[in-house]
Structures are given as C-alpha cells and as structure tokens.
Amino acid sequence: MFNLDKIVRPNIQKLKAYSSARDEFKGAAEVYLDANENPFGTLNRYPDPRQIKIKERLSVLKKVDENQIFIGNGSDEVIDLAFRIFCEPGKDKALTFSPTYGMYDVSAGINDVELIKQPLLNDFQINLNQLQPYLDMEEVKIIFICSPNNPTGNCFDDETIEYILENFNGVVLIDEAYIDFSSRASYSTKLEKYPNLIVSQTFSKAWGLAGARVGVAYANSAVIDLYNKVKPPYNVSTLNQEAVLKSLGNLDEFEINKNSIINEKETLIKALSDIKLVKKIYPTEANFILIEVTDANVIYNKLVADKIITRNRNTLVDNCLRITVGSIDENKRLITALKSI
Ligand SMILES: *Cc1c(COP(=O)(O)O)cnc(C)c1O
C-alpha cells in the first residue's frame, strides 16, 4: 500500500516552508511596504509565488483542482524537486528505463541518488518481468516513465503503466512533455485513482515556450503541498508567468500550431521513407522522429556541414538520429540535404 508519509524524507516532512511577504498578506491593498521592493520600475514587484492565475486557467483546461497543480521553472524543476522530496542522498534509489530523457540521470547525480536504468525491450516497451523485483524494493522511491518517450517517440502500454502505479509503493512520475502531440489521454485524469502519481507536463514543446522555462506537475494535493514547501519561493518570474498566461489566452493558436506540426510530421515521414540511407523510421507520438540510418555519425556530420543540426543518438540507439519536426521550409531543407548525401 502506498503511504506518502512513509516515503517522504524526514527532513522534508519536518520542514516549515519559507513564508514570503506575499504569502503573509494575500489580499489587495494600495500601499505595499512589506517586501523591501523598490517603488520604481515595472518589474519592481516580486512575482506571485503561487502562480494563481496560471493555475486557475490550467484547472479549467485540464479539469483538475488548483491544489493539484504545481508550476515549476521548467519540468526540470519538477524532476529535481522529486529527488529532493523523496530520496535520501547516498541511500535511496530511483528507477527509469533506457534509452530515455537524460535529465533524470543528471538530476539523480546532482542529488547523489543512484538511478537504476532498465533497458527497454526491442520494441521500446517496458520489460515488466525484469522490473518486478524493483517494485518491492524499499529504497527505490521514484520510477520515472517518459511517455511519449524521448528519444524513441513511442508511448508505453497503458496496462504496464497502470500495473506499476498499482504495485509500486513509491511515487511514479510520468513525464508527458510530448503528450499534446499524441492522441492519448493524459494520466492527469487519473489523479484520484492513484495517490502515488505525479504527471509532469511543460510549456516548452507544444506550447512553444521553451525560452520561458515553465513546467507543470499534476498530483494529489498532499504531494503538491510538499512541492510547494520545497520549491524556491519565487521560482517562476513575472515575465515567464505573463508569457504562459498569454499563450493560455489563445487556445486557437495553440491548436493550429500543434496540428500543423502533427501534419508536417506525416509529410516528413513520407519524404524520409523514400530516402535510401534511411533504414528505419520508428513510430512516433511526439514532435520528433527517430530514424535509423546507414551511418549516424557520418550523416550527422554531413548535415552539420549543411548547417542543419539533428540529434545524434547513436550512443543510445545504434545508428539513430532524432529529428525534430520543424517548419515546412526547414523540413524541406533537411530532405534536400539528405537526398544529396
Ligand atoms: C523537452 C523535455 C522536457 C522539457 O523540459 P523543460 O524543463 O520543461 O523545458 C521534459 N521532459 C522531456 C522528456 C523532454 O524531452
């Protein structure tokens, strides 16, 4: 049985959150002399530490309570705080699958937490038999599931994910950075069923705001309370909050751009399938395509010489390049360049 109190680090359990001036007075006033701010300028006031306006919007859009939402400085902060809340440095462990997003490993290293990396099967699905013994290991506190997975592009089977959620006593962090490009439902609809579930999403991909650094975690309010306790008080700047609110206020543009990327992906896949040096195109539910080529290092360098940068994933999956779907013109340039190699 999942018991949140049992898996939170004792120091975090005991921690009293920093109470900012804006936490202590939340109403509207006319004269603010409580935060040692400068009276001059336009960015002179501290940002809203609870990002209430963004949460109001997301709550309606995603049909979750505002107290089930955490806003982070990119989803990288959502990942880092998970380690800091649940994993005792030098003692506890976390688990993920390989190949996957590299930040889990870096963040684990920074926090002095061992990250166990279970190889995915040949079709890039999770090997549940191999995973089974880890589900009962007390020192394994977090399982990271990136779905759709970066760099492979596939989603994991729902039965497998639900089996893990039901049978693991630690927290399961499902990284849905690419979920908007997929036709699948987000696991954020299952928060009531799974108290150990954290779903992370981001404004960096489908929302086109990578420069703004805003990520989101959806979880039970008890988990969100822990995130709020541990985060730096003003973790999302005023400028970044405004950028997100502007995007959330224009959902039509979001849909148009997202659908255009999805359509362009299909066009790009067709064009790639006619190119001889492309040996395999993996199925993808994200805004990128993993392709196997004759010689990834050579082709990567030839593209660089053409001023086209792809991601060489040869060290993760033999002879594979990861290609982000760009604009119509950018994709055409890529195809032209590949044809001339
Ligand atoms: C791009 C990406 C993110 C986004 O991270 P941010 O810090 O929100 O920009 C998160 N997870 C995965 C798997 C990604 O590929």
XYZ file of N, CA and C and ligand atoms in Angstrom, residues 72-77 79 100-104 146-150 175-178 200-205 209-210 213-216 288 322, ligand 1:
120
model
N 6.473 24.840 -12.141
C 7.915 24.816 -11.898
C 8.699 25.623 -12.922
N 9.956 25.857 -12.603
C 10.878 26.525 -13.517
C 11.339 25.488 -14.558
N 10.434 25.196 -15.497
C 10.641 24.100 -16.442
C 10.299 22.781 -15.764
N 10.083 21.719 -16.567
C 9.811 20.439 -15.886
C 11.078 19.907 -15.246
N 12.233 20.456 -15.630
C 13.461 20.072 -14.944
C 13.355 20.317 -13.435
N 12.650 21.382 -13.047
C 12.482 21.636 -11.604
C 11.540 20.605 -10.971
N 11.349 17.528 -11.828
C 12.167 16.327 -11.662
C 13.105 16.477 -10.454
N 16.178 6.881 -22.486
C 15.137 7.862 -22.166
C 15.780 9.238 -21.992
N 15.003 10.170 -21.508
C 15.423 11.556 -21.306
C 16.606 11.625 -20.337
N 17.642 12.366 -20.706
C 18.876 12.371 -19.929
C 18.827 13.113 -18.601
N 17.810 13.963 -18.410
C 17.806 14.775 -17.183
C 17.566 13.972 -15.908
N 16.876 12.804 -16.026
C 16.650 12.016 -14.800
C 17.988 11.609 -14.205
N 8.753 8.120 -19.043
C 8.646 9.202 -20.021
C 7.774 8.696 -21.175
N 6.555 9.219 -21.295
C 5.623 8.676 -22.280
C 4.752 9.802 -22.860
N 4.860 10.129 -24.154
C 5.762 9.557 -25.149
C 7.227 9.694 -24.733
N 7.995 8.637 -25.072
C 9.373 8.596 -24.608
C 10.317 9.358 -25.548
N 11.229 10.087 -24.942
C 12.306 10.755 -25.668
C 13.562 9.896 -25.458
N 6.355 11.530 -17.192
C 6.778 12.741 -17.893
C 6.049 12.810 -19.229
N 5.096 13.729 -19.302
C 4.279 13.865 -20.513
C 4.640 15.123 -21.305
N 5.941 15.367 -21.463
C 6.381 16.568 -22.181
C 5.784 16.635 -23.596
N 5.523 15.458 -24.183
C 5.067 15.420 -25.585
C 3.616 14.984 -25.735
N 4.021 15.070 -15.130
C 4.681 16.335 -15.438
C 4.465 16.698 -16.900
N 4.164 17.965 -17.109
C 3.995 18.493 -18.472
C 4.812 19.774 -18.578
N 4.847 20.359 -19.752
C 5.728 21.514 -19.949
C 5.138 22.480 -20.971
N 5.516 23.750 -20.849
C 5.156 24.725 -21.876
C 6.238 24.821 -22.957
N 7.271 23.970 -22.844
C 8.423 24.091 -23.748
C 8.204 23.500 -25.135
N 7.254 22.591 -25.313
C 7.159 21.886 -26.589
C 5.913 22.331 -27.368
N 7.036 27.518 -25.782
C 7.602 28.493 -24.838
C 8.854 27.974 -24.137
N 9.719 27.282 -24.889
C 10.933 26.725 -24.260
C 11.762 27.826 -23.599
N 10.768 28.764 -19.750
C 11.048 27.859 -18.635
C 9.861 27.705 -17.684
N 8.807 27.090 -18.157
C 7.678 26.819 -17.266
C 7.215 25.377 -17.457
N 7.239 24.624 -16.365
C 6.766 23.244 -16.360
C 5.648 23.096 -15.341
N 4.927 21.988 -15.429
C 3.778 21.778 -14.555
C 3.826 20.374 -13.978
N 8.942 14.645 -32.832
C 10.243 14.283 -33.386
C 10.154 12.875 -33.941
N 17.789 11.642 -34.073
C 16.476 12.153 -33.663
C 16.258 13.492 -34.348
C 11.941 18.609 -23.584
C 11.600 17.724 -22.450
C 11.162 18.256 -21.233
C 11.035 19.722 -21.049
O 11.781 20.202 -20.024
P 11.584 21.720 -19.602
O 12.482 21.862 -18.436
O 10.127 21.882 -19.222
O 11.935 22.582 -20.764
C 10.800 17.391 -20.211
N 10.865 16.063 -20.380
C 11.259 15.526 -21.540
C 11.268 14.060 -21.693
C 11.652 16.331 -22.605
O 12.076 15.777 -23.742
